Coordinates of C-alpha atoms and ligand atoms in Angstrom, one line a residue:
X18 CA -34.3 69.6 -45.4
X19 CA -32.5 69.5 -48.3
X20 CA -28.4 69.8 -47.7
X21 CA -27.5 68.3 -50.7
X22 CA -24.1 69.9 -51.5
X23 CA -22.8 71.2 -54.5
X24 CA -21.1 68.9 -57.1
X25 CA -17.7 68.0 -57.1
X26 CA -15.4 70.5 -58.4
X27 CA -12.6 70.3 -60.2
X28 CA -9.9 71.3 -57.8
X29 CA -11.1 68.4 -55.5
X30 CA -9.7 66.0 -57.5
X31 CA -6.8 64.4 -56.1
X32 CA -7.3 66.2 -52.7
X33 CA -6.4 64.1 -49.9
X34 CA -5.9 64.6 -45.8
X35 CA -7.2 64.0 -42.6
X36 CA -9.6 65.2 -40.3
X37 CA -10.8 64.6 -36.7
X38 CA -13.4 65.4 -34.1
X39 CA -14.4 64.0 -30.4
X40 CA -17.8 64.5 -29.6
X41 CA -19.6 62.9 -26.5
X42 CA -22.6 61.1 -25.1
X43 CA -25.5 62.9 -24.0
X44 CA -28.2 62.4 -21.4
X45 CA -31.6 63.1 -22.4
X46 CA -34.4 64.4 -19.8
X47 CA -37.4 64.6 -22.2
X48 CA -36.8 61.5 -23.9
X49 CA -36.9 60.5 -27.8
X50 CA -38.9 57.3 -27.7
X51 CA -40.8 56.2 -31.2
X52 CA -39.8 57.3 -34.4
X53 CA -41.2 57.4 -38.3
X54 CA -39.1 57.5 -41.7
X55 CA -36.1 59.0 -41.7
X56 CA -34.8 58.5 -38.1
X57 CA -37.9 61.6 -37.4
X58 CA -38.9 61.8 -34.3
X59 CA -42.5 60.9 -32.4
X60 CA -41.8 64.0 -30.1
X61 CA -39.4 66.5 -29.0
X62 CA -36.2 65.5 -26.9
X63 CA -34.4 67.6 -24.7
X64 CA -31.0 66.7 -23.7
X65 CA -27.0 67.8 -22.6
X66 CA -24.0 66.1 -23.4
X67 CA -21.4 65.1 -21.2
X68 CA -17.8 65.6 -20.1
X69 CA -16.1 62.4 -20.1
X70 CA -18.0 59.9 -21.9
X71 CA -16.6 60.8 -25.9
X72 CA -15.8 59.2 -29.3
X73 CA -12.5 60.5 -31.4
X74 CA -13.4 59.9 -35.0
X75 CA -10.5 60.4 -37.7
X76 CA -10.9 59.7 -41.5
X77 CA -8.5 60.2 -43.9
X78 CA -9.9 61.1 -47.1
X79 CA -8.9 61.0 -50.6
X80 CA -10.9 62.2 -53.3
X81 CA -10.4 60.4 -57.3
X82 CA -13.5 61.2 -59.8
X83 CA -14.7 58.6 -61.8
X84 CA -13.5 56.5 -59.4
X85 CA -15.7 54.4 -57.0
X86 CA -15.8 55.5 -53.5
X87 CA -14.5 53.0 -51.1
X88 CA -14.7 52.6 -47.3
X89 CA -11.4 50.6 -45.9
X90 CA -12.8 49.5 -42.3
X91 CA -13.7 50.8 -39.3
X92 CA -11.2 50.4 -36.5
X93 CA -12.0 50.9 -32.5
X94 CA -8.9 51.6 -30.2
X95 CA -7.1 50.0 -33.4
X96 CA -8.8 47.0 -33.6
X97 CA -11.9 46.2 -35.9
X98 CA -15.2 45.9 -35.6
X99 CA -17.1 44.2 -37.8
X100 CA -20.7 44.5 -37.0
X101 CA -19.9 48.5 -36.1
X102 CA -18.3 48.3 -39.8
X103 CA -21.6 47.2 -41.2
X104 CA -23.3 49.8 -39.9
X105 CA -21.1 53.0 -40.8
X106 CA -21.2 51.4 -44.5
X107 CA -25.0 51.6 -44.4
X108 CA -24.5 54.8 -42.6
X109 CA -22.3 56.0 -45.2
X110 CA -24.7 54.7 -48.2
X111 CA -27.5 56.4 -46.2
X112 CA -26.2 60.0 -46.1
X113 CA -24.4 59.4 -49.5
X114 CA -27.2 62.3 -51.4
X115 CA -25.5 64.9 -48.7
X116 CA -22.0 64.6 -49.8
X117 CA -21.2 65.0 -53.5
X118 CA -17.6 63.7 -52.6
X119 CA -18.7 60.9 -51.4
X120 CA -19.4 59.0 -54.5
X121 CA -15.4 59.9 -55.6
X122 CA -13.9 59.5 -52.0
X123 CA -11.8 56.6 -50.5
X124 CA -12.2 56.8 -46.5
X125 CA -9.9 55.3 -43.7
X126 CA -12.1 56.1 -40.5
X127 CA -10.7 55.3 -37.1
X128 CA -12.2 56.2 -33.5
X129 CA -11.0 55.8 -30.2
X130 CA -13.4 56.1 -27.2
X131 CA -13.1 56.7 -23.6
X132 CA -16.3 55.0 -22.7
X133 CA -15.1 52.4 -19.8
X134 CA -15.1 49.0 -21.0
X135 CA -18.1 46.8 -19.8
X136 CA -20.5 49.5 -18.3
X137 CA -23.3 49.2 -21.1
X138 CA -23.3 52.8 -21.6
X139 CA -24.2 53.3 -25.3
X140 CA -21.2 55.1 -27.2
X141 CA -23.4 55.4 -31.1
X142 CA -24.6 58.8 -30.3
X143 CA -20.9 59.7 -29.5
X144 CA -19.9 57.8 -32.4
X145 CA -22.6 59.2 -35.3
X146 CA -21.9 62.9 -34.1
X147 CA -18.1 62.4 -33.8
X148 CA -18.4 60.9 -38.0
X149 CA -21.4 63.6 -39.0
X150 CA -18.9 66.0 -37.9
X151 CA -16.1 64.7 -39.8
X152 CA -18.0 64.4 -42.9
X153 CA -19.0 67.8 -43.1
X154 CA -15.5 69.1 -42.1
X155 CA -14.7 67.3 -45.3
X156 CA -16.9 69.0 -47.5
X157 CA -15.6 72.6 -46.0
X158 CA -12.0 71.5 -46.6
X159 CA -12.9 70.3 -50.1
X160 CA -14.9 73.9 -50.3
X161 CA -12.5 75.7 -48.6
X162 CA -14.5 77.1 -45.9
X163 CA -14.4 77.0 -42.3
X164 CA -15.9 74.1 -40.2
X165 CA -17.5 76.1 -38.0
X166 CA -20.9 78.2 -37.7
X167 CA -24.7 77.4 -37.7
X168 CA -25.5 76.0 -41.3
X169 CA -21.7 73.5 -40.7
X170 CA -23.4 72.2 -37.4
X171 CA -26.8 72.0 -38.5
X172 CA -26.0 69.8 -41.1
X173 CA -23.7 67.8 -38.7
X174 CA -26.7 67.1 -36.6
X175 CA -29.0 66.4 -39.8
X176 CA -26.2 63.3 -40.6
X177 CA -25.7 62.6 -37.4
X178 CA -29.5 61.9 -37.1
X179 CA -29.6 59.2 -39.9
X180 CA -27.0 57.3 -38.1
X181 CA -28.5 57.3 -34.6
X182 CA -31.2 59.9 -33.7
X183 CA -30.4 60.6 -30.2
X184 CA -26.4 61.3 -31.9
X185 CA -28.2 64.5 -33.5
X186 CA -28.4 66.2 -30.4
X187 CA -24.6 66.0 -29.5
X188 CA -23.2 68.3 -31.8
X189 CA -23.7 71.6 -29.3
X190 CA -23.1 72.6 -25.9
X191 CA -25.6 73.1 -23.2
X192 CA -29.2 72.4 -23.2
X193 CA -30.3 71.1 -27.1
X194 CA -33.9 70.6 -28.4
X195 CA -34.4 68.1 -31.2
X196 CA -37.7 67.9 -32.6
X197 CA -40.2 70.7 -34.1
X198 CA -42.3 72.1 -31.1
X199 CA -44.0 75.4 -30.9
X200 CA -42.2 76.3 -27.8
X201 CA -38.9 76.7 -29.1
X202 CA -38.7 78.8 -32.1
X203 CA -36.6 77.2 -35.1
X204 CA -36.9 73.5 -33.2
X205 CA -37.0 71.3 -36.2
X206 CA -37.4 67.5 -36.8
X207 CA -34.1 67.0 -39.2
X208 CA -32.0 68.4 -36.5
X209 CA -31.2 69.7 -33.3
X210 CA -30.5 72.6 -32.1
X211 CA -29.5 74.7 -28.8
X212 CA -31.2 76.3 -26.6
X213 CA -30.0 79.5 -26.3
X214 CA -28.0 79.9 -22.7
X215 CA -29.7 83.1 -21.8
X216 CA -33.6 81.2 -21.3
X217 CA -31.6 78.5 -19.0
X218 CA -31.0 80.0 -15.5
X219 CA -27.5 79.4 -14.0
X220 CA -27.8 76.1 -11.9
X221 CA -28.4 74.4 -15.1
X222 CA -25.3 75.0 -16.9
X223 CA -23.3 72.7 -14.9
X224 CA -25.2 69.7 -14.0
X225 CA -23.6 66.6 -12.4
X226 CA -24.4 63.0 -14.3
X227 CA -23.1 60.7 -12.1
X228 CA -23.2 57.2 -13.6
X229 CA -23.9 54.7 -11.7
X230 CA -23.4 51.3 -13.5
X231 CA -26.1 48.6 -12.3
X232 CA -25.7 45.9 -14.6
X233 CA -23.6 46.1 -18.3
X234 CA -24.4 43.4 -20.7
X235 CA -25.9 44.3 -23.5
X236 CA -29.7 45.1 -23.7
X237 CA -32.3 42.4 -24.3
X238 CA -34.0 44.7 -26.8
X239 CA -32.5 47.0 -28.9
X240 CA -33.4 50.9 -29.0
X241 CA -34.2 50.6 -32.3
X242 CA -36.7 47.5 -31.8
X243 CA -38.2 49.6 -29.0
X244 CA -38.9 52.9 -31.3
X245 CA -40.7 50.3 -33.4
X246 CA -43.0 48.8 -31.2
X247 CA -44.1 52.5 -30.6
X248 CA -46.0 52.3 -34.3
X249 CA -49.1 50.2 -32.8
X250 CA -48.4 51.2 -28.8
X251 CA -51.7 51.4 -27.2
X252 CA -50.5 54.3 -25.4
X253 CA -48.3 56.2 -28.4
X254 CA -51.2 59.3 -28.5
X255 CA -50.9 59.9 -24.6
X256 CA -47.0 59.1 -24.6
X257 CA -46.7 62.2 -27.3
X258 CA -48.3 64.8 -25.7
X259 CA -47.1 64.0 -22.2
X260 CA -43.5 64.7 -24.1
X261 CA -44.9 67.6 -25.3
X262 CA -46.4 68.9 -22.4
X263 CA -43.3 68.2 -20.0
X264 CA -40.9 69.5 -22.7
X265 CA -42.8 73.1 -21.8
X266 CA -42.8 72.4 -18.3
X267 CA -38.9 71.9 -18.3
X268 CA -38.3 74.7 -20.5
X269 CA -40.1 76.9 -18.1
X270 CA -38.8 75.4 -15.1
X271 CA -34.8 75.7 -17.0
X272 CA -35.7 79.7 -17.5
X273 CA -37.0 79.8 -14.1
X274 CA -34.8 77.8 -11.7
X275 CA -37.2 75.9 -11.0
X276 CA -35.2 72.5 -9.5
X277 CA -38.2 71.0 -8.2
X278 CA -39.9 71.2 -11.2
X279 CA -36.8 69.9 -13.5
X280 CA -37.0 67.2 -11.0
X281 CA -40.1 66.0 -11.0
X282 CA -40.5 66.1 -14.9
X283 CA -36.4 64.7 -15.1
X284 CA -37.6 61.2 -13.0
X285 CA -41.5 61.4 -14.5
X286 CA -39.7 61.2 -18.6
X287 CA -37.7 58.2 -17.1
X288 CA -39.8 56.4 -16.0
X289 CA -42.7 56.8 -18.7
X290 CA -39.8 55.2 -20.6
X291 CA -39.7 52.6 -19.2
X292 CA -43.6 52.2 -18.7
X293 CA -43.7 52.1 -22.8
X294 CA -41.6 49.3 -22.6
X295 CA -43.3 47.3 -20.2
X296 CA -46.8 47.7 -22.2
X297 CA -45.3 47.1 -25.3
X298 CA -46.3 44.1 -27.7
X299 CA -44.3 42.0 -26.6
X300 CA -44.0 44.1 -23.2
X301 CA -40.1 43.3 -22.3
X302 CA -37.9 44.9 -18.9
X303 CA -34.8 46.8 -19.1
X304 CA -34.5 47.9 -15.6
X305 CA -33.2 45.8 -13.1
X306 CA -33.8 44.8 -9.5
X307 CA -31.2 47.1 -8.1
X308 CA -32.7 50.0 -10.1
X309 CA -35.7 50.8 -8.6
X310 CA -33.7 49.9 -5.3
X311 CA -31.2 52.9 -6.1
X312 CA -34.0 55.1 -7.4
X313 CA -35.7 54.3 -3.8
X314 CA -32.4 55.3 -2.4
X315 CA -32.0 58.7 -4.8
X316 CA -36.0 59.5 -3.2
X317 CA -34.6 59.2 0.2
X318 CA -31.8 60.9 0.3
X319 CA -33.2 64.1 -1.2
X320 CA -35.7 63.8 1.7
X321 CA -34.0 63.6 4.1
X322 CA -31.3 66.3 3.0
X323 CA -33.0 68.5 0.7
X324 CA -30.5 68.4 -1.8
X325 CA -32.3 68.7 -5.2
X326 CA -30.3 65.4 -6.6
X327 CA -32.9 63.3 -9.5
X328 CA -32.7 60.0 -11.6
X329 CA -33.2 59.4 -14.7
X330 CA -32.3 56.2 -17.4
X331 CA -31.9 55.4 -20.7
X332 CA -33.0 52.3 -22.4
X333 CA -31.0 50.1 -20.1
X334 CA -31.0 49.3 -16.2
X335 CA -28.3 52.0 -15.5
X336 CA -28.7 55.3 -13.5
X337 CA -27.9 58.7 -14.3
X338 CA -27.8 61.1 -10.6
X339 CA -28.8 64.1 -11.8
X340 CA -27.9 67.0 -9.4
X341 CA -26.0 70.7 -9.9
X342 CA -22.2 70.8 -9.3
X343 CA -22.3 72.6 -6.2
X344 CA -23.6 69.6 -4.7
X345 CA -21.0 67.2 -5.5
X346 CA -18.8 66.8 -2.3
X347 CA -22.5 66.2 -0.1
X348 CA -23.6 63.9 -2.9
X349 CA -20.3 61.5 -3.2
X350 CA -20.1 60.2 0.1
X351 CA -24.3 59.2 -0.5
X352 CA -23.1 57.4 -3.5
X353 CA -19.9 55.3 -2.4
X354 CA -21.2 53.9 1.2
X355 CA -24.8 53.2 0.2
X356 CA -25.1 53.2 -3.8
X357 CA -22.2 51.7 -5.0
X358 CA -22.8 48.5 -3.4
X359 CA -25.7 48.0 -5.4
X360 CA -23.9 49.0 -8.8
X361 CA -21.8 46.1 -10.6
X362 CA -18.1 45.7 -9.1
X363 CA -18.9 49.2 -7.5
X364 CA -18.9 50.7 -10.6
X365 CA -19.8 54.1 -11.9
X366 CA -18.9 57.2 -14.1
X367 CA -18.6 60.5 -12.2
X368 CA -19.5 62.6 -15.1
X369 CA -20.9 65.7 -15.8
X370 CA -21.7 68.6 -18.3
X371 CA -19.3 69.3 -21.0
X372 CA -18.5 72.0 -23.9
X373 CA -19.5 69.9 -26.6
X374 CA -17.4 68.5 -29.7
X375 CA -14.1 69.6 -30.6
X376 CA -12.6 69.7 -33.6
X377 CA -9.0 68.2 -33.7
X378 CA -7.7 68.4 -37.5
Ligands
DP6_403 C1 -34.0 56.1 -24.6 O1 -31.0 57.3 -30.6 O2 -30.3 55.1 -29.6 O3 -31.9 57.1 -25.1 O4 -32.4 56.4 -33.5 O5 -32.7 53.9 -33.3 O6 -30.4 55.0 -33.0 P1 -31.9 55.1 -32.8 O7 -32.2 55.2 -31.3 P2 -31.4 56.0 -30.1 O8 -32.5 56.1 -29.1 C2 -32.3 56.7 -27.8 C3 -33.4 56.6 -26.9 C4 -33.2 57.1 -25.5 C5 -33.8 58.4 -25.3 C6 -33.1 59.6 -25.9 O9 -31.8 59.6 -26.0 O10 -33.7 60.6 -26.1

């Protein structure tokens, strides 16, 4: 795709201000697991973002050609961060062809997140859509146009992508596709885009994530390593087309209604996850013991009380309770006298769906 934006014009020079957005986290259900150059995807994903869990990203800009472009530190909840610093600077060299300004622009960037302390919930995809966002609202300031409509978000989610793939998907409300598939029309692998509300029946536009924190030090194995060892995984050909083929039965099971479907395919993309991982080269665990005892748990209690409530993971021993909002007040008391004790210091995230990013300045 080529978003390469126009040259800097003359009335830039000298421009100076600020701008901000919070984005979120999102959950994925089809699951983005191996990768090839750029940050492009093995398969299609399929994902929402949540409520609670977001990133506020604020940079103020000032523009100077001829001058070289400067990035003054990175600073979380005020404080810095150095190895987070290294990685927006590559970031920001990375994406550097997108942004004519760049080259001429001195950033301050700042975020503050809401992401509890200690719960090993990963805040980059927050993080990546929170600065892709700002970015481009600095090229529609510098342009004079308004941050807002499909091309300003689809190159949002283009950046966002080269800074953490998964952050690609969290620039949109609702149910969002990332990765080119034949079954949704305009799906791309540069970007991510929605699906549109009317092919997703009701019950899935507010789904409950309830978070349920099982252990949070930080993973053995990064994401990253584990797209890797996708390259030479003896099961990479099978692993894509069960994505493929489980991203069209969640589709039609989303147009449908279908819960038991979005079930079945929600828990079978979580753990085929984690199955990758264990027959990598080297073959490494993320989960822990208490996670397949909470998953057991999860099993139970939907059959014993029909309530359509599903797990599903990321990379990391943690569980996401997947289950529509109506179900909340039957669901909580399941969670706090037999789940919680298994979690670490009883701790958990009662999240859910959200609207997407907002812009703030
Ligand atoms: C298991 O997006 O964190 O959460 O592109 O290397 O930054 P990088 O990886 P990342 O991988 C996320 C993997 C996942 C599944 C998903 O979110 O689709």
């Amino acid at each position: 795709m080529n978003s390469q934006s126009p040259e800097i014009h003359h009335s830039m020079q000298g421009a100076s201000g600020q701008v901000s957005w919070e984005s979120p986290a999102n959950i994925a259900l089809i699951k983005y697991w191996g990768k090839h150059p750029v940050q492009l995807p093995m398969n299609p994903s399929l994902s929402f973002v949540l409520k609670k869990s977001v990133v506020r990203i604020c940079i103020d800009y000032a523009i100077q050609a001829g001058q070289a472009s400067g990035f003054t530190g990175f600073l979380i909840n005020g404080r810095e961060n150095k190895s987070f610093s290294e990685r927006i600077a590559l970031f920001l060299r990375d994406v550097d062809p997108h942004f004519s300004f760049l080259k001429h622009a001195t950033l301050k960037i700042s975020s503050e997140s809401t992401f509890p302390p200690a719960t090993g919930i990963a805040s980059s995809a927050a993080a990546f859509s929170a600065l892709a966002l700002c970015l481009c609202s600095v090229e529609a300031k510098l342009n004079n146009t308004a941050p807002e409509g499909s091309v300003f978000f689809r190159k949002a989610s283009n950046i966002a992508r080269l800074g953490s793939g998964s952050a690609c998907r969290s620039v949109y409300p609702g149910m969002v596709v990332w990765g080119q598939t034949k079954s949704v029309s305009g799906s791309d692998d540069h970007y991510a885009i929605p699906l549109k509300p009317e092919t997703v029946a009701p019950v899935f536009h507010s789904l409950q994530d309830s978070i349920l924190i099982v252990n949070s030090s930080p993973k053995k194995v990064s994401s990253s390593k584990g797209h890797a060892m996708m390259h030479h995984h003896p099961y990479r050909e099978a692993r894509k087309e069960q994505a493929f083929s489980n991203l069209d039965r969640m589709l039609r099971a989303m147009q449908t209604g279908d819960l038991d479907t979005f079930g079945e395919v929600t828990e079978n993309e979580a753990l085929s996850l984690h199955s990758m991982m264990m027959s990598s080269s080297p073959g490494y665990v993320l989960m822990h013991p208490n996670t397949f005892r909470i998953i057991e748990l999860i099993r139970e209690f939907r059959r014993q009380t029909a309530i359509p409530a599903y797990f599903t993971l990321d990379a990391g021993p943690n569980i996401h309770m997947i289950y529509p909002q109506k179900e909340v007040e039957k669901v909580r008391p399941f969670i706090k006298e037999e789940v919680l004790p298994l979690c670490e210091d009883g701790k958990w995230i009662d999240d859910g769906m959200g609207n997407g990013p907002r812009h703030e300045a």
